[in-house]
Coordinates of C-alpha atoms and ligand atoms in Angstrom, one line a residue:
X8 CA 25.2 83.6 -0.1
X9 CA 23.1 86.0 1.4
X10 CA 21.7 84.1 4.6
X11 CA 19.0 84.8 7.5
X12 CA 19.5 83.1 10.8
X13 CA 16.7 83.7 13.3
X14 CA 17.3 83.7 17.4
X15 CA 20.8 85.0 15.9
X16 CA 21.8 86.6 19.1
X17 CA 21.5 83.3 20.8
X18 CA 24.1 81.5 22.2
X19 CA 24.0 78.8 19.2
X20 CA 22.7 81.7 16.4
X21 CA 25.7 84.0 17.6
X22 CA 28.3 80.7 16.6
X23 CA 26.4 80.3 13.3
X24 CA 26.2 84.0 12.5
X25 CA 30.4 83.8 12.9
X26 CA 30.7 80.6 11.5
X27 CA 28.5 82.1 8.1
X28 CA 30.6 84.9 7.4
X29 CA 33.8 83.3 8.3
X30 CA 32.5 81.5 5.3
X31 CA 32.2 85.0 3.3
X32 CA 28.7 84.9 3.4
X33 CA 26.4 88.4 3.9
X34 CA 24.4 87.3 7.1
X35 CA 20.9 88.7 8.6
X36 CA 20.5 88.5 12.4
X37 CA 16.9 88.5 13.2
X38 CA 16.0 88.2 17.2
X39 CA 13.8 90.2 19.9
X40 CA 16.6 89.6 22.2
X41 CA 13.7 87.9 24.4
X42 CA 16.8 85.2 25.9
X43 CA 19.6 86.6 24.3
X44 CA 22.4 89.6 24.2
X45 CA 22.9 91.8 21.6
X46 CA 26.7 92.1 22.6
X47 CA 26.9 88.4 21.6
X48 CA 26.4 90.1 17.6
X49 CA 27.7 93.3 17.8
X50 CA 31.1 92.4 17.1
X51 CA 30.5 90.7 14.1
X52 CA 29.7 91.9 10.9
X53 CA 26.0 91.2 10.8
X54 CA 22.8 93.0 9.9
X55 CA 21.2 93.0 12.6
X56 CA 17.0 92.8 12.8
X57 CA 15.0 93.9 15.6
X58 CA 11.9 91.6 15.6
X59 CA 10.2 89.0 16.8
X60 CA 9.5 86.1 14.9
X61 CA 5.5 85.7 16.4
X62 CA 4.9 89.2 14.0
X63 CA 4.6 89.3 10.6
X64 CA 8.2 89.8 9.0
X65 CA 9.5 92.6 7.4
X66 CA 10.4 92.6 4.3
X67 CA 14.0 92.1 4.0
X68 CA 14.1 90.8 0.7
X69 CA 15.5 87.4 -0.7
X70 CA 18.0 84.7 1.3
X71 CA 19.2 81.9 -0.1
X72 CA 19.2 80.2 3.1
X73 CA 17.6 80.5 6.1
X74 CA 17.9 78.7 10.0
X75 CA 15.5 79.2 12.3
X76 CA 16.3 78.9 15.3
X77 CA 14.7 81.7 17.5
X78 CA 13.2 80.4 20.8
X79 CA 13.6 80.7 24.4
X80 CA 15.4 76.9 25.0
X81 CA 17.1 77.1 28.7
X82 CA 14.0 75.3 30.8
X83 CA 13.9 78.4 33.2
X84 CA 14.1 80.4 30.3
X85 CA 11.2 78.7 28.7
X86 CA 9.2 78.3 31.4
X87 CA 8.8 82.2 32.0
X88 CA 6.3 83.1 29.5
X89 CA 5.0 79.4 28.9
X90 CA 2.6 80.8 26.1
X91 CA 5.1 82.5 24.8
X92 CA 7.1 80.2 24.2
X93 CA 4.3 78.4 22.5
X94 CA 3.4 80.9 20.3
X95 CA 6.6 81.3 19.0
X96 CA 7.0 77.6 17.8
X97 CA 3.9 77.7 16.2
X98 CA 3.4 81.3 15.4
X99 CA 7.2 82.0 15.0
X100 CA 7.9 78.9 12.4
X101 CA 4.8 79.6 10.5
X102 CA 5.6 83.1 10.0
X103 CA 9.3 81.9 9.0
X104 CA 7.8 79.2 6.6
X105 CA 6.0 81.5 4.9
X106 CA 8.5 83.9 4.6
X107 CA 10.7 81.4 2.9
X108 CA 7.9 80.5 0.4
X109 CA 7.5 83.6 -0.4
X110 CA 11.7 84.3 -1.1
X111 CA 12.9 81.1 -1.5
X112 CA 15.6 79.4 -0.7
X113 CA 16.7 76.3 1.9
X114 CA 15.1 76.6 5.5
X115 CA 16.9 74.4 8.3
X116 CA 15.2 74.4 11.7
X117 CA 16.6 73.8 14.6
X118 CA 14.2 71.2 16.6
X119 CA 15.3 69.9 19.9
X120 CA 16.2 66.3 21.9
X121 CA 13.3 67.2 23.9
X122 CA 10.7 66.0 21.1
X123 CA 11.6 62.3 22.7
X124 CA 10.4 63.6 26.2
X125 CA 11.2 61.3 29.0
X126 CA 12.5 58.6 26.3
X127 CA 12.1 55.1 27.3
X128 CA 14.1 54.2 24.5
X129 CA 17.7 54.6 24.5
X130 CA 19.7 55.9 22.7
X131 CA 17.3 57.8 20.9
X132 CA 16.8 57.2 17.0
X133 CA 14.9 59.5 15.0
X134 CA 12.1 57.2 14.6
X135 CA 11.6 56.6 17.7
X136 CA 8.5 58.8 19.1
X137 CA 9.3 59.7 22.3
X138 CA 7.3 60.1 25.5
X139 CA 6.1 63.7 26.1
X140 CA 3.6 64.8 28.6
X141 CA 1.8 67.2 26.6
X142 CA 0.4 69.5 29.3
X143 CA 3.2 69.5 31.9
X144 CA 5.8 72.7 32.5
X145 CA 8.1 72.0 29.7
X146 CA 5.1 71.0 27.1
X147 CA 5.4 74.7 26.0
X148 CA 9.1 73.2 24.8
X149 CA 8.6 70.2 23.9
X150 CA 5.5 70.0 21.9
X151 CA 6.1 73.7 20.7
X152 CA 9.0 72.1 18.8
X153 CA 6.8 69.0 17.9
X154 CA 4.2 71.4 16.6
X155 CA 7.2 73.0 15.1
X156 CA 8.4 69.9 12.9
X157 CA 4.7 69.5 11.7
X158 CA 4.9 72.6 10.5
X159 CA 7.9 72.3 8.9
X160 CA 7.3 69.1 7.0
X161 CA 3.5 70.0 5.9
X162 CA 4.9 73.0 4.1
X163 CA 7.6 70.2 2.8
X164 CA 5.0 67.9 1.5
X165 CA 2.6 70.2 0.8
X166 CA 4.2 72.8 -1.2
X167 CA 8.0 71.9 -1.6
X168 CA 9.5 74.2 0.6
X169 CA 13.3 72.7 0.6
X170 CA 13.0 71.9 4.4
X171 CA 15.7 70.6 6.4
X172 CA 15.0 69.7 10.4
X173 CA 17.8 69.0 12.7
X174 CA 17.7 67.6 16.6
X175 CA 19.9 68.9 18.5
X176 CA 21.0 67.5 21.8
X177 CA 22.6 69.4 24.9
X178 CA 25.4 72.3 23.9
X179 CA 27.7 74.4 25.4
X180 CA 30.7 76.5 24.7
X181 CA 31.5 79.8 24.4
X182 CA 29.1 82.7 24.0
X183 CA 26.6 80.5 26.4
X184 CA 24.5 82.7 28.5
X185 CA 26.1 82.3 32.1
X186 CA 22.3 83.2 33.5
X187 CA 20.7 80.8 31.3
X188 CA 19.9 78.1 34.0
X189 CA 21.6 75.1 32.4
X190 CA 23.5 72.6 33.9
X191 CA 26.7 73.9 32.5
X192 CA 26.5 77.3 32.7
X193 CA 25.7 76.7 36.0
X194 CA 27.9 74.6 37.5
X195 CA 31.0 76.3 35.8
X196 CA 30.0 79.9 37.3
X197 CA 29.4 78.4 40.6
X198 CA 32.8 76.5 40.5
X199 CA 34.7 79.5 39.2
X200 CA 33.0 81.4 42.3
X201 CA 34.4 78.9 44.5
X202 CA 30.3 78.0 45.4
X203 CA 28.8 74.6 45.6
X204 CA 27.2 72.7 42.4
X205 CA 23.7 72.4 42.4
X206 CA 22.8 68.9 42.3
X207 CA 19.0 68.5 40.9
X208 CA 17.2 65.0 42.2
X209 CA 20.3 62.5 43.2
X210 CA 22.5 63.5 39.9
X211 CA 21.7 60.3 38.2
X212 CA 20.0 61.6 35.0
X213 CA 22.2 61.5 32.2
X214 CA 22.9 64.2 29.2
X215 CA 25.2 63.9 26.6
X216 CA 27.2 67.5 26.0
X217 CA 28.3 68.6 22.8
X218 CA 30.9 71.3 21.7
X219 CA 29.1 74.1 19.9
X220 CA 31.7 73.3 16.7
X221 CA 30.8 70.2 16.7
X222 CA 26.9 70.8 16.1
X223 CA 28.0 74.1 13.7
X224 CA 29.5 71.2 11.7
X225 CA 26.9 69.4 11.5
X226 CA 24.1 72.1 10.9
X227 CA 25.9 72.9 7.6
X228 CA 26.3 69.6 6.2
X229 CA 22.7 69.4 7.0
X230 CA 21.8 73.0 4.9
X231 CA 24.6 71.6 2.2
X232 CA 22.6 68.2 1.9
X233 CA 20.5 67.2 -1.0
X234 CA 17.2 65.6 -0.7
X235 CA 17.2 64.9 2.8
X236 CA 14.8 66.7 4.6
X237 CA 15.6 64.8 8.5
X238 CA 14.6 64.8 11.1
X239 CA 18.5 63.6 12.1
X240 CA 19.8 64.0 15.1
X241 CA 23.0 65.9 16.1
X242 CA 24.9 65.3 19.7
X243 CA 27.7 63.6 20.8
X244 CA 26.8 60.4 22.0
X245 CA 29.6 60.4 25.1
X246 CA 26.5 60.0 28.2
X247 CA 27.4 61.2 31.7
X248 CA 25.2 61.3 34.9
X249 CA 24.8 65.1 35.7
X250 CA 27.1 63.4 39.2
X251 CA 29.5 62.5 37.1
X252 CA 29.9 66.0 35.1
X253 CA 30.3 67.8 38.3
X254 CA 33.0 65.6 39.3
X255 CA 34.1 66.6 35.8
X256 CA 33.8 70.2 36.2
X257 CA 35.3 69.7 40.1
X258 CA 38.2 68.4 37.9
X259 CA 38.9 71.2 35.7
X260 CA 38.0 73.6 38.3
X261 CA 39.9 72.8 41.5
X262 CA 38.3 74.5 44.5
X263 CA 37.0 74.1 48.4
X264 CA 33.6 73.6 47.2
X265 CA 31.6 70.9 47.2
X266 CA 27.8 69.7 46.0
X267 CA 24.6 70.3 47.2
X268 CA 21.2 68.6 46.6
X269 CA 17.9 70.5 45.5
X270 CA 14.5 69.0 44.0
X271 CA 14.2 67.3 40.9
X272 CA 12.2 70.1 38.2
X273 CA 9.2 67.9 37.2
X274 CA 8.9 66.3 34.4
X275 CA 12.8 66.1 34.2
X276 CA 14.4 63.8 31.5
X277 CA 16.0 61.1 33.5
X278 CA 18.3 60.1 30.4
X279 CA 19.2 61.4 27.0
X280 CA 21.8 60.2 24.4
X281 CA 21.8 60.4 20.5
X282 CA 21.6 57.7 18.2
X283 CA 23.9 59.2 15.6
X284 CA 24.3 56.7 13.0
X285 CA 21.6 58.5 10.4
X286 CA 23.7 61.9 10.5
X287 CA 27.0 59.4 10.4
X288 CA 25.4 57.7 7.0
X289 CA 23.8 60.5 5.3
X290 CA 26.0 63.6 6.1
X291 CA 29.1 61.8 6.9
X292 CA 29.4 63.9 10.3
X293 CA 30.2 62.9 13.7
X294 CA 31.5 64.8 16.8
X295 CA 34.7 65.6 17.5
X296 CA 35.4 67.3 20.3
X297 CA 35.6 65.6 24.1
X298 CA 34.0 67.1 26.7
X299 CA 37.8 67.7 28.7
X300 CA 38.8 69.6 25.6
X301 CA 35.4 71.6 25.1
X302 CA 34.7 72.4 28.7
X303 CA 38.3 73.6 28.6
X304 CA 37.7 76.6 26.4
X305 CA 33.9 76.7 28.1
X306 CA 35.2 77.7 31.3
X307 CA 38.2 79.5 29.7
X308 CA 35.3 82.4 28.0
X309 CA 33.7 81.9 31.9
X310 CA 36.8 82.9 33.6
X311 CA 37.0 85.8 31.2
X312 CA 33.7 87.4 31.5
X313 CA 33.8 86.9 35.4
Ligands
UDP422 N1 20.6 70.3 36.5 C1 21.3 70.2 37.7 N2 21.7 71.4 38.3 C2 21.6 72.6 37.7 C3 21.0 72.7 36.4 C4 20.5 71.5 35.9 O1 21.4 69.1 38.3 O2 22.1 73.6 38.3 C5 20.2 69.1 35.8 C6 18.7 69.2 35.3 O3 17.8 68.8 36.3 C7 18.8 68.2 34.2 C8 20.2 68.3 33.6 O4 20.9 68.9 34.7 O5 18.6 66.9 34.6 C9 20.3 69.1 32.4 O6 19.7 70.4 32.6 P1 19.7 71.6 31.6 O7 18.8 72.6 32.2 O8 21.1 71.9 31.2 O9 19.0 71.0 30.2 P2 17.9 70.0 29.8 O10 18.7 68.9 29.2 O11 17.2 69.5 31.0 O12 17.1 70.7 28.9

């Protein structure tokens, strides 16, 4: 198949772009490099597109599949060009949407745990609404990728674009940005450097990590499904306070250094963890990798590029 992935360079886009022609498939990078490397593509064997999803698109002719996924998602990340990143979940998606109307074929994007905001209700089902503070500093995020989904299901309803929206939850492994921000990233450079983990509020928000082949998985049972347009979410379920994955990471990475405490980012999630049971029923998918075994090759690619 001849497929387009947008954000391609990306941390996650760079696994699917590997993942897509591991499966012999001819695969179109699009990305502005806004938040991502071009040495994460540039060994593979991808076309690679220089644009920005908030133009109009080139024409680069038909794909039978398509995943957007091109946004700035680390928080710090985000939060640099607020507008920005609004405009490219509104701006970005419609201009993808319309692309795909125009060419055809299957269009999955990628939308985000953070639709569910500061969730009251836990674990979080798709149907559950979430509580979102639509003007604080990650709204740009968060309602972007609401905004996003609306998008993606009017053009569903509206004119049967064969739409497919998937939620992912937190994700790490290799190919991660090491600058990105995250709590992962983070805390596994600063333990390789021998520094102390940066502890945000008192550590007892939770997050719920996946291994990037895990949500690959996923994603492409999603694109392979028929009739189901989602939204489903796709995390592993295993919750840990962000106290409890440094220990984890203090673990793996024995060292003299210890933790310190800084302010809590507003607005902060103070627990996430996916209900999985509609991806379980309707794509047969769960997670299968633990977090010892997937922060094991994590800091492995770390170590490497220190
Ligand atoms: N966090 C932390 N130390 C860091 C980076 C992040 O304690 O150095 C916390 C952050 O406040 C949040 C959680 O870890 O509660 C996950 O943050 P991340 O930026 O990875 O992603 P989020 O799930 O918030 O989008």
């Amino acid at each position: 198949m001849r497929i387009l992935v947008t954000g391609g360079a990306g941390f996650i886009g760079a696994n699917l772009c590997e993942r897509l022609l591991a499966g012999g498939n001819e695969v179109v990078c699009l990305d502005n490099f806004y938040s991502s490397e071009r040495g994460n593509v540039e060994d593979l064997d991808v076309e690679i597109v220089d644009h920005d999803v908030t133009e109009v698109f080139p024409d680069m002719g038909k794909f039978d599949q398509t995943y957007h996924l091109a946004c700035p998602a680390s928080p710090p990340r985000y939060q640099k060009d607020h507008i920005f990143t609004l405009k490219t979940n509104f701006q970005g998606t419609l201009n993808v949407l319309e692309y795909c109307k125009e060419n055809g074929g299957k269009l999955l994007f990628t939308s985000t745990s953070e639709v569910y905001g500061d969730p009251k209700e836990h674990p979080q089902k798709e149907d559950y609404r979430g509580d979102v503070n639509p003007h604080g500093i990650r709204s740009c995020y968060d309602e972007g990728k609401r905004v996003a989904e609306s998008l993606c299901m009017n053009f569903w309803r509206q004119h049967g674009l064969d739409v497919k929206i998937v939620r992912i939850f937190n994700t790490y492994g290799p190919r991660m940005d090491s600058e990105d921000g995250r709590v992962v990233s983070n805390f596994i450079m600063q333990a390789l450097r021998g520094e102390d983990l940066t502890i945000y509020g008192d550590g007892g928000q939770s997050r719920s990590f996946q291994y990037i082949d895990d949500l690959l998985d996923g994603m492409l049972a999603m694109m392979g499904s028929d009739d189901f347009v989602g939204p489903v979410n796709i995390g592993n379920p295993d919750e840990f306070t962000i106290l409890e994955f440094a220990e984890k990471v203090k673990e793996m990475v024995p060292g003299e250094y210890g933790l310190v405490y800084k302010d809590l980012p507003g607005d902060d999630p103070m627990q996430r963890c996916p209900d999985i049971s509609l991806a379980k029923e309707k794509l047969n998918w769960e997670p299968g990798i633990d977090l010892s075994e997937g922060l094991k090759k994590t800091i492995e690619y770390f170590r490497q590029k220190l």
